[in-house]
Amino acid sequence: GKKRFPLGLYMAGHDDEDNLSRISKAGFNSLVSYQWGMWGHSAEKGVHPNATAFLDRAQSHHLGVYYGLSESYESHEHYVCKQEGACRPGQTGLDVARLYAQALHAHPALLGWYIADEPKPEHAAATQAIYDMLRSEDPHRPCWITLLPWENPVQLQLFYSSLDIMAVDPYPFGPSSGHTNRIEQVADAVDAAILASNGLKPVWAVIQTSPAANYYGTLEEGGPPTDAQIRVMTHLALVHGARGIFYYSYFDLMHFGKGAPSPDMAYFGSRWPGIVAAAADVVFLSPILMDGEPADLDDGPGPMQGAVHLRAMLRKDFLEILCVNPSSSAAGRKHLRLPPGKWGAPRVIRGFAVAT
């Protein structure tokens, strides 16, 4: 099919026709069936009919799905065999995951498999077992895992052999000890994943859109990132080499605060336009990101100002320079020495930069 830059949302409910139509019209092309996968599985009835129905609905709106099987391993919070009636005696979560792989692998909306979400080092053997099973049942679709980048970047390498795509989810904003409120953490995480994957496997970035207060903390401590912060996080990930962007999450746009009524469409209406704007940037840049060739830029003469992050790419005789300034208070300035070539006058085709 047509080559597309992976741009998606994490889903858990809110996946009826109206919602999927809204998502597709906003330019997204992919979904993650987060906390859906094998939920509601019955040992007596087999694969839950909602699994195929979800894929059918997604296909009707030109959306692909990375199907979640993270409930396969025993230490998972929502381990499938903890659900009453889900597993026969002696049956394991891996056995159930195999049933879903066999039932869904031929569906045209299926893009790949979501093996695990933020697994810990002790889960490495379990994720490897899931990966090996999927390579046997569906050898042509990729498997991906989202990893926590800040616990110990070296631990990212523990999962190298159990994934085809390495994703990281650096969420800078919130009250917990893992959140630094340092937006450059996104750049650090993508850099760490590219290093851990030896540059041989694609790295995707999961961008925080959710309020931390939907999970912990107070409403005052755990507000969502602003539209500008979401846009900057997106661009930081792209500039540092992310080859796919996913936002966590669609369902968290439906309410503010743990246990708050959902859907709150007034709250959703205040959040969705900012997500759409960030996605539009990715869609606009997709041809450059997919087809451009890396170009080296040297610092030129003159003073530097601020921490401007840059990525240069050559495409169709054009030198494209992506740049982002993560500072909310200071303008950034950077002088560059362009590679040899006959370059015309610089022009800004999107954004708020000034090229001279």
mmCIF file of C-alpha atoms in Angstrom:
data_model
loop_
_atom_site.group_PDB
_atom_site.id
_atom_site.type_symbol
_atom_site.label_atom_id
_atom_site.label_comp_id
_atom_site.label_asym_id
_atom_site.label_seq_id
_atom_site.Cartn_x
_atom_site.Cartn_y
_atom_site.Cartn_z
ATOM 1 C CA GLY A 1 0.000 0.000 0.000
ATOM 2 C CA LYS A 2 0.891 3.685 0.104
ATOM 3 C CA LYS A 3 3.830 4.569 2.315
ATOM 4 C CA ARG A 4 2.732 6.624 5.327
ATOM 5 C CA PHE A 5 4.588 8.143 8.243
ATOM 6 C CA PRO A 6 3.205 6.415 11.367
ATOM 7 C CA LEU A 7 0.950 8.899 13.171
ATOM 8 C CA GLY A 8 -1.414 7.537 15.757
ATOM 9 C CA LEU A 9 -3.322 7.583 19.018
ATOM 10 C CA TYR A 10 -3.663 5.225 21.954
ATOM 11 C CA MET A 11 -7.240 3.961 22.216
ATOM 12 C CA ALA A 12 -9.254 2.394 25.037
ATOM 13 C CA GLY A 13 -12.922 2.779 24.257
ATOM 14 C CA HIS A 14 -14.406 5.844 22.540
ATOM 15 C CA ASP A 15 -13.907 3.969 19.269
ATOM 16 C CA ASP A 16 -17.341 4.172 17.698
ATOM 17 C CA GLU A 17 -17.934 5.390 14.158
ATOM 18 C CA ASP A 18 -18.119 9.076 15.105
ATOM 19 C CA ASN A 19 -14.856 9.023 17.037
ATOM 20 C CA LEU A 20 -12.977 7.076 14.383
ATOM 21 C CA SER A 21 -14.266 9.415 11.684
ATOM 22 C CA ARG A 22 -13.031 12.402 13.701
ATOM 23 C CA ILE A 23 -9.608 10.810 14.149
ATOM 24 C CA SER A 24 -9.233 9.921 10.480
ATOM 25 C CA LYS A 25 -10.271 13.383 9.297
ATOM 26 C CA ALA A 26 -7.600 14.895 11.557
ATOM 27 C CA GLY A 27 -4.894 13.122 9.538
ATOM 28 C CA PHE A 28 -4.112 10.184 11.804
ATOM 29 C CA ASN A 29 -3.454 6.840 10.155
ATOM 30 C CA SER A 30 -2.843 4.464 13.079
ATOM 31 C CA LEU A 31 -4.337 3.335 16.377
ATOM 32 C CA VAL A 32 -3.029 1.324 19.309
ATOM 33 C CA SER A 33 -5.613 -0.928 20.923
ATOM 34 C CA TYR A 34 -4.336 -0.099 24.381
ATOM 35 C CA GLN A 35 -5.984 -2.014 27.266
ATOM 36 C CA TRP A 36 -8.265 -3.664 24.739
ATOM 37 C CA GLY A 37 -6.487 -6.651 23.289
ATOM 38 C CA MET A 38 -7.793 -9.704 25.108
ATOM 39 C CA TRP A 39 -10.018 -7.923 27.610
ATOM 40 C CA GLY A 40 -13.292 -9.821 27.965
ATOM 41 C CA HIS A 41 -11.847 -13.027 26.489
ATOM 42 C CA SER A 42 -13.816 -16.153 27.287
ATOM 43 C CA ALA A 43 -12.300 -19.639 27.363
ATOM 44 C CA GLU A 44 -15.701 -21.003 26.372
ATOM 45 C CA LYS A 45 -16.475 -18.605 23.521
ATOM 46 C CA GLY A 46 -12.930 -17.953 22.274
ATOM 47 C CA VAL A 47 -11.712 -14.737 20.667
ATOM 48 C CA HIS A 48 -13.910 -11.835 21.672
ATOM 49 C CA PRO A 49 -16.010 -10.613 18.716
ATOM 50 C CA ASN A 50 -15.140 -7.008 19.600
ATOM 51 C CA ALA A 51 -11.599 -7.676 18.394
ATOM 52 C CA THR A 52 -12.616 -8.154 14.773
ATOM 53 C CA ALA A 53 -15.367 -5.542 15.029
ATOM 54 C CA PHE A 54 -12.829 -2.923 16.136
ATOM 55 C CA LEU A 55 -10.561 -3.762 13.213
ATOM 56 C CA ASP A 56 -13.524 -3.609 10.833
ATOM 57 C CA ARG A 57 -14.508 -0.142 12.079
ATOM 58 C CA ALA A 58 -10.938 1.090 11.839
ATOM 59 C CA GLN A 59 -10.615 -0.169 8.267
ATOM 60 C CA SER A 60 -13.807 1.613 7.238
ATOM 61 C CA HIS A 61 -12.153 4.886 8.276
ATOM 62 C CA HIS A 62 -8.783 4.116 6.635
ATOM 63 C CA LEU A 63 -7.088 3.565 9.988
ATOM 64 C CA GLY A 64 -4.608 0.802 10.716
ATOM 65 C CA VAL A 65 -4.311 -0.902 14.095
ATOM 66 C CA TYR A 66 -1.418 -2.118 16.212
ATOM 67 C CA TYR A 67 -3.212 -4.736 18.235
ATOM 68 C CA GLY A 68 -2.356 -4.954 21.923
ATOM 69 C CA LEU A 69 -1.369 -8.253 23.511
ATOM 70 C CA SER A 70 0.334 -6.845 26.577
ATOM 71 C CA GLU A 71 -1.980 -8.739 28.945
ATOM 72 C CA SER A 72 -0.208 -11.933 27.868
ATOM 73 C CA TYR A 73 2.392 -12.146 30.609
ATOM 74 C CA GLU A 74 1.578 -13.174 34.164
ATOM 75 C CA SER A 75 3.026 -10.173 35.996
ATOM 76 C CA HIS A 76 0.910 -7.727 33.988
ATOM 77 C CA GLU A 77 -1.637 -5.803 36.037
ATOM 78 C CA HIS A 78 -4.431 -6.980 33.734
ATOM 79 C CA TYR A 79 -3.100 -10.466 33.003
ATOM 80 C CA VAL A 80 -5.745 -12.133 30.867
ATOM 81 C CA CYS A 81 -5.888 -15.300 32.961
ATOM 82 C CA LYS A 82 -6.800 -13.269 36.062
ATOM 83 C CA GLN A 83 -10.152 -12.570 34.422
ATOM 84 C CA GLU A 84 -12.838 -14.980 35.507
ATOM 85 C CA GLY A 85 -13.526 -17.577 32.858
ATOM 86 C CA ALA A 86 -10.847 -16.316 30.490
ATOM 87 C CA CYS A 87 -8.455 -19.270 30.619
ATOM 88 C CA ARG A 88 -8.901 -23.012 30.888
ATOM 89 C CA PRO A 89 -6.887 -24.946 33.511
ATOM 90 C CA GLY A 90 -3.294 -25.090 32.367
ATOM 91 C CA GLN A 91 -3.800 -22.442 29.695
ATOM 92 C CA THR A 92 -1.454 -19.443 29.807
ATOM 93 C CA GLY A 93 -1.725 -15.879 28.609
ATOM 94 C CA LEU A 94 0.671 -16.729 25.816
ATOM 95 C CA ASP A 95 -1.717 -19.478 24.682
ATOM 96 C CA VAL A 96 -4.559 -16.954 24.553
ATOM 97 C CA ALA A 97 -2.406 -14.439 22.693
ATOM 98 C CA ARG A 98 -1.709 -17.108 20.096
ATOM 99 C CA LEU A 99 -5.464 -17.515 19.537
ATOM 100 C CA TYR A 100 -5.757 -13.791 18.791
ATOM 101 C CA ALA A 101 -2.742 -13.847 16.493
ATOM 102 C CA GLN A 102 -4.251 -16.731 14.548
ATOM 103 C CA ALA A 103 -7.671 -15.085 14.372
ATOM 104 C CA LEU A 104 -6.585 -11.574 13.409
ATOM 105 C CA HIS A 105 -3.346 -11.869 11.444
ATOM 106 C CA ALA A 106 -5.059 -11.803 8.047
ATOM 107 C CA HIS A 107 -7.210 -8.747 8.744
ATOM 108 C CA PRO A 108 -6.323 -5.922 6.320
ATOM 109 C CA ALA A 109 -6.536 -3.257 9.047
ATOM 110 C CA LEU A 110 -3.907 -4.971 11.188
ATOM 111 C CA LEU A 111 -0.571 -3.152 10.921
ATOM 112 C CA GLY A 112 1.286 -4.976 13.667
ATOM 113 C CA TRP A 113 1.345 -6.026 17.300
ATOM 114 C CA TYR A 114 1.775 -4.046 20.499
ATOM 115 C CA ILE A 115 3.595 -6.457 22.793
ATOM 116 C CA ALA A 116 4.128 -4.533 26.014
ATOM 117 C CA ASP A 117 3.730 -1.141 27.633
ATOM 118 C CA GLU A 118 6.581 0.024 29.887
ATOM 119 C CA PRO A 119 7.796 -3.490 30.812
ATOM 120 C CA LYS A 120 10.371 -3.804 33.568
ATOM 121 C CA PRO A 121 13.673 -5.709 33.159
ATOM 122 C CA GLU A 122 12.169 -8.798 34.794
ATOM 123 C CA HIS A 123 9.609 -8.931 31.961
ATOM 124 C CA ALA A 124 12.242 -9.333 29.234
ATOM 125 C CA ALA A 125 11.860 -13.127 29.008
ATOM 126 C CA ALA A 126 8.062 -12.859 28.797
ATOM 127 C CA THR A 127 8.143 -10.249 26.032
ATOM 128 C CA GLN A 128 10.648 -12.382 24.150
ATOM 129 C CA ALA A 129 8.246 -15.331 24.330
ATOM 130 C CA ILE A 130 5.400 -13.201 22.933
ATOM 131 C CA TYR A 131 7.651 -11.901 20.167
ATOM 132 C CA ASP A 132 8.818 -15.388 19.209
ATOM 133 C CA MET A 133 5.224 -16.620 19.082
ATOM 134 C CA LEU A 134 4.174 -13.724 16.838
ATOM 135 C CA ARG A 135 7.126 -14.247 14.516
ATOM 136 C CA SER A 136 5.879 -17.802 14.094
ATOM 137 C CA GLU A 137 2.193 -16.951 13.633
ATOM 138 C CA ASP A 138 2.547 -13.671 11.715
ATOM 139 C CA PRO A 139 6.100 -13.227 10.419
ATOM 140 C CA HIS A 140 5.353 -10.271 8.145
ATOM 141 C CA ARG A 141 4.013 -7.707 10.627
ATOM 142 C CA PRO A 142 6.184 -5.749 13.070
ATOM 143 C CA CYS A 143 6.035 -5.929 16.835
ATOM 144 C CA TRP A 144 6.681 -2.968 19.062
ATOM 145 C CA ILE A 145 7.185 -2.195 22.719
ATOM 146 C CA THR A 146 7.001 1.136 24.490
ATOM 147 C CA LEU A 147 9.763 1.521 27.049
ATOM 148 C CA LEU A 148 10.361 3.889 29.940
ATOM 149 C CA PRO A 149 13.526 5.774 29.011
ATOM 150 C CA TRP A 150 14.507 7.345 32.316
ATOM 151 C CA GLU A 151 14.783 4.397 34.687
ATOM 152 C CA ASN A 152 18.041 3.299 33.078
ATOM 153 C CA PRO A 153 18.637 3.832 29.363
ATOM 154 C CA VAL A 154 20.899 0.762 29.282
ATOM 155 C CA GLN A 155 17.846 -1.338 30.131
ATOM 156 C CA LEU A 156 16.394 -0.448 26.740
ATOM 157 C CA GLN A 157 18.840 -2.899 25.208
ATOM 158 C CA LEU A 158 17.343 -5.770 27.218
ATOM 159 C CA PHE A 159 14.368 -5.730 24.850
ATOM 160 C CA TYR A 160 16.285 -5.335 21.596
ATOM 161 C CA SER A 161 15.667 -8.904 20.431
ATOM 162 C CA SER A 162 11.956 -8.885 21.335
ATOM 163 C CA LEU A 163 10.857 -5.989 19.144
ATOM 164 C CA ASP A 164 11.018 -4.663 15.617
ATOM 165 C CA ILE A 165 10.192 -1.097 16.654
ATOM 166 C CA MET A 166 11.425 0.543 19.839
ATOM 167 C CA ALA A 167 9.182 3.270 21.245
ATOM 168 C CA VAL A 168 9.808 5.521 24.224
ATOM 169 C CA ASP A 169 7.298 7.526 26.256
ATOM 170 C CA PRO A 170 9.034 10.374 28.073
ATOM 171 C CA TYR A 171 6.218 12.226 29.828
ATOM 172 C CA PRO A 172 7.778 15.396 31.235
ATOM 173 C CA PHE A 173 4.719 16.890 32.907
ATOM 174 C CA GLY A 174 3.273 15.747 36.212
ATOM 175 C CA PRO A 175 3.889 15.493 39.948
ATOM 176 C CA SER A 176 5.604 12.103 40.193
ATOM 177 C CA SER A 177 9.332 11.626 40.690
ATOM 178 C CA GLY A 178 9.723 10.432 37.103
ATOM 179 C CA HIS A 179 8.441 13.697 35.682
ATOM 180 C CA THR A 180 10.986 16.466 35.435
ATOM 181 C CA ASN A 181 8.889 19.160 33.746
ATOM 182 C CA ARG A 182 11.918 19.407 31.448
ATOM 183 C CA ILE A 183 10.600 19.244 27.927
ATOM 184 C CA GLU A 184 14.023 18.359 26.462
ATOM 185 C CA GLN A 185 13.553 14.948 28.101
ATOM 186 C CA VAL A 186 11.772 13.980 24.879
ATOM 187 C CA ALA A 187 14.939 14.601 22.868
ATOM 188 C CA ASP A 188 17.040 12.687 25.419
ATOM 189 C CA ALA A 189 14.702 9.695 25.271
ATOM 190 C CA VAL A 190 14.728 9.454 21.481
ATOM 191 C CA ASP A 191 18.531 9.763 21.458
ATOM 192 C CA ALA A 192 18.816 6.979 24.058
ATOM 193 C CA ALA A 193 16.529 4.662 22.083
ATOM 194 C CA ILE A 194 18.413 5.218 18.828
ATOM 195 C CA LEU A 195 21.646 4.399 20.665
ATOM 196 C CA ALA A 196 20.112 1.301 22.277
ATOM 197 C CA SER A 197 18.789 0.070 18.925
ATOM 198 C CA ASN A 198 22.177 0.650 17.287
ATOM 199 C CA GLY A 199 20.355 2.678 14.657
ATOM 200 C CA LEU A 200 19.153 -0.603 13.150
ATOM 201 C CA LYS A 201 15.509 -0.545 14.247
ATOM 202 C CA PRO A 202 12.996 2.292 13.950
ATOM 203 C CA VAL A 203 12.438 4.435 17.022
ATOM 204 C CA TRP A 204 9.026 5.935 17.658
ATOM 205 C CA ALA A 205 8.050 8.559 20.212
ATOM 206 C CA VAL A 206 4.925 8.515 22.362
ATOM 207 C CA ILE A 207 4.005 12.105 23.164
ATOM 208 C CA GLN A 208 2.241 13.073 26.381
ATOM 209 C CA THR A 209 -1.149 14.666 25.916
ATOM 210 C CA SER A 210 -2.748 13.222 29.044
ATOM 211 C CA PRO A 211 -3.080 15.076 32.341
ATOM 212 C CA ALA A 212 -1.153 13.342 35.110
ATOM 213 C CA ALA A 213 -4.195 13.999 37.305
ATOM 214 C CA ASN A 214 -6.058 11.307 35.377
ATOM 215 C CA TYR A 215 -3.760 8.797 37.099
ATOM 216 C CA TYR A 216 -2.405 10.420 40.284
ATOM 217 C CA GLY A 217 -1.869 13.735 41.983
ATOM 218 C CA THR A 218 -4.183 16.676 42.311
ATOM 219 C CA LEU A 219 -5.838 18.646 39.551
ATOM 220 C CA GLU A 220 -3.544 21.551 40.374
ATOM 221 C CA GLU A 221 -0.391 19.410 40.107
ATOM 222 C CA GLY A 222 -1.416 17.251 37.204
ATOM 223 C CA GLY A 223 -2.751 19.449 34.450
ATOM 224 C CA PRO A 224 -2.207 18.455 30.824
ATOM 225 C CA PRO A 225 0.587 19.827 28.641
ATOM 226 C CA THR A 226 -0.402 22.962 26.789
ATOM 227 C CA ASP A 227 -0.979 22.929 23.044
ATOM 228 C CA ALA A 228 2.377 24.655 22.556
ATOM 229 C CA GLN A 229 4.165 22.068 24.707
ATOM 230 C CA ILE A 230 2.602 19.202 22.758
ATOM 231 C CA ARG A 231 3.737 20.795 19.520
ATOM 232 C CA VAL A 232 7.282 21.311 20.838
ATOM 233 C CA MET A 233 7.497 17.726 22.132
ATOM 234 C CA THR A 234 6.383 16.484 18.720
ATOM 235 C CA HIS A 235 9.021 18.512 16.907
ATOM 236 C CA LEU A 236 11.775 17.589 19.367
ATOM 237 C CA ALA A 237 11.063 13.921 18.714
ATOM 238 C CA LEU A 238 11.140 14.414 14.931
ATOM 239 C CA VAL A 239 14.285 16.527 14.964
ATOM 240 C CA HIS A 240 16.067 13.842 16.991
ATOM 241 C CA GLY A 241 15.109 11.090 14.577
ATOM 242 C CA ALA A 242 11.790 9.573 15.649
ATOM 243 C CA ARG A 243 10.275 7.677 12.730
ATOM 244 C CA GLY A 244 6.762 7.530 14.121
ATOM 245 C CA ILE A 245 4.657 9.695 16.449
ATOM 246 C CA PHE A 246 1.871 8.454 18.699
ATOM 247 C CA TYR A 247 -0.075 10.476 21.252
ATOM 248 C CA TYR A 248 -1.100 9.149 24.643
ATOM 249 C CA SER A 249 -3.994 9.205 24.656
ATOM 250 C CA TYR A 250 -7.332 9.768 22.951
ATOM 251 C CA PHE A 251 -9.353 8.512 25.906
ATOM 252 C CA ASP A 252 -7.585 10.889 28.305
ATOM 253 C CA LEU A 253 -8.861 13.807 26.249
ATOM 254 C CA MET A 254 -12.361 12.820 27.347
ATOM 255 C CA HIS A 255 -12.030 13.756 31.040
ATOM 256 C CA PHE A 256 -9.865 15.641 33.533
ATOM 257 C CA GLY A 257 -9.147 14.011 36.871
ATOM 258 C CA LYS A 258 -9.086 10.423 38.032
ATOM 259 C CA GLY A 259 -12.599 9.036 38.134
ATOM 260 C CA ALA A 260 -14.123 12.093 36.445
ATOM 261 C CA PRO A 261 -17.163 11.456 34.240
ATOM 262 C CA SER A 262 -16.276 10.481 30.683
ATOM 263 C CA PRO A 263 -16.893 11.618 28.042
ATOM 264 C CA ASP A 264 -16.839 15.270 29.012
ATOM 265 C CA MET A 265 -17.285 16.723 25.547
ATOM 266 C CA ALA A 266 -16.752 20.298 26.689
ATOM 267 C CA TYR A 267 -13.321 19.332 28.033
ATOM 268 C CA PHE A 268 -12.624 17.294 24.907
ATOM 269 C CA GLY A 269 -13.510 20.304 22.768
ATOM 270 C CA SER A 270 -10.906 22.370 24.597
ATOM 271 C CA ARG A 271 -8.157 19.784 24.001
ATOM 272 C CA TRP A 272 -8.750 18.238 20.578
ATOM 273 C CA PRO A 273 -7.832 21.267 18.401
ATOM 274 C CA GLY A 274 -4.323 21.352 19.877
ATOM 275 C CA ILE A 275 -3.785 17.661 19.109
ATOM 276 C CA VAL A 276 -5.059 18.178 15.569
ATOM 277 C CA ALA A 277 -2.641 21.090 15.079
ATOM 278 C CA ALA A 278 0.334 19.001 16.202
ATOM 279 C CA ALA A 279 -0.758 16.136 13.949
ATOM 280 C CA ALA A 280 -1.071 18.547 11.029
ATOM 281 C CA ASP A 281 2.590 19.473 11.479
ATOM 282 C CA VAL A 282 3.561 15.799 11.246
ATOM 283 C CA VAL A 283 1.444 15.286 8.139
ATOM 284 C CA PHE A 284 2.998 18.358 6.546
ATOM 285 C CA LEU A 285 6.543 17.170 7.307
ATOM 286 C CA SER A 286 5.932 13.526 6.403
ATOM 287 C CA PRO A 287 7.336 13.669 2.836
ATOM 288 C CA ILE A 288 10.557 15.208 4.138
ATOM 289 C CA LEU A 289 10.810 12.738 7.017
ATOM 290 C CA MET A 290 10.235 9.711 4.798
ATOM 291 C CA ASP A 291 12.187 10.678 1.683
ATOM 292 C CA GLY A 292 14.852 13.136 2.850
ATOM 293 C CA GLU A 293 18.509 12.203 3.139
ATOM 294 C CA PRO A 294 20.522 13.404 6.154
ATOM 295 C CA ALA A 295 22.666 16.491 5.596
ATOM 296 C CA ASP A 296 25.435 17.702 7.864
ATOM 297 C CA LEU A 297 25.465 21.284 9.066
ATOM 298 C CA ASP A 298 28.370 22.985 10.807
ATOM 299 C CA ASP A 299 28.060 25.881 13.185
ATOM 300 C CA GLY A 300 28.758 29.121 11.410
ATOM 301 C CA PRO A 301 30.303 32.307 12.736
ATOM 302 C CA GLY A 302 28.396 34.502 15.134
ATOM 303 C CA PRO A 303 26.918 34.163 18.615
ATOM 304 C CA MET A 304 24.555 31.368 19.591
ATOM 305 C CA GLN A 305 21.433 32.040 21.606
ATOM 306 C CA GLY A 306 19.279 29.427 23.273
ATOM 307 C CA ALA A 307 19.255 25.657 22.792
ATOM 308 C CA VAL A 308 17.898 25.340 19.258
ATOM 309 C CA HIS A 309 17.555 21.727 18.095
ATOM 310 C CA LEU A 310 18.170 21.150 14.381
ATOM 311 C CA ARG A 311 17.899 18.453 11.751
ATOM 312 C CA ALA A 312 18.856 18.988 8.123
ATOM 313 C CA MET A 313 17.704 16.847 5.205
ATOM 314 C CA LEU A 314 18.187 16.938 1.452
ATOM 315 C CA ARG A 315 15.130 16.256 -0.685
ATOM 316 C CA LYS A 316 14.572 16.950 -4.381
ATOM 317 C CA ASP A 317 17.404 19.467 -4.585
ATOM 318 C CA PHE A 318 16.095 21.301 -1.534
ATOM 319 C CA LEU A 319 17.856 21.607 1.789
ATOM 320 C CA GLU A 320 15.181 21.269 4.459
ATOM 321 C CA ILE A 321 16.104 22.373 7.978
ATOM 322 C CA LEU A 322 13.806 21.387 10.819
ATOM 323 C CA CYS A 323 14.357 23.422 13.957
ATOM 324 C CA VAL A 324 12.698 23.759 17.341
ATOM 325 C CA ASN A 325 13.383 25.979 20.321
ATOM 326 C CA PRO A 326 12.119 24.291 23.512
ATOM 327 C CA SER A 327 12.444 27.429 25.621
ATOM 328 C CA SER A 328 9.198 29.148 26.544
ATOM 329 C CA SER A 329 10.956 32.357 27.558
ATOM 330 C CA ALA A 330 13.911 32.999 25.275
ATOM 331 C CA ALA A 331 14.325 33.405 21.540
ATOM 332 C CA GLY A 332 16.822 31.068 19.949
ATOM 333 C CA ARG A 333 19.432 32.034 17.386
ATOM 334 C CA LYS A 334 21.847 29.771 15.562
ATOM 335 C CA HIS A 335 24.316 30.447 12.739
ATOM 336 C CA LEU A 336 24.878 27.621 10.282
ATOM 337 C CA ARG A 337 27.373 26.805 7.580
ATOM 338 C CA LEU A 338 25.474 25.184 4.723
ATOM 339 C CA PRO A 339 26.906 22.232 2.788
ATOM 340 C CA PRO A 340 28.286 22.921 -0.700
ATOM 341 C CA GLY A 341 25.572 23.654 -3.218
ATOM 342 C CA LYS A 342 23.679 26.396 -4.979
ATOM 343 C CA TRP A 343 21.106 27.395 -2.412
ATOM 344 C CA GLY A 344 18.616 30.148 -2.997
ATOM 345 C CA ALA A 345 17.393 32.614 -0.439
ATOM 346 C CA PRO A 346 16.094 30.884 2.689
ATOM 347 C CA ARG A 347 12.409 30.913 3.398
ATOM 348 C CA VAL A 348 10.250 29.677 6.246
ATOM 349 C CA ILE A 349 7.495 27.439 4.977
ATOM 350 C CA ARG A 350 5.874 26.654 8.338
ATOM 351 C CA GLY A 351 6.287 27.988 11.829
ATOM 352 C CA PHE A 352 7.509 31.102 13.524
ATOM 353 C CA ALA A 353 11.220 31.150 12.647
ATOM 354 C CA VAL A 354 12.946 33.951 10.772
ATOM 355 C CA ALA A 355 15.565 32.891 8.225
ATOM 356 C CA THR A 356 18.183 35.408 7.137
#
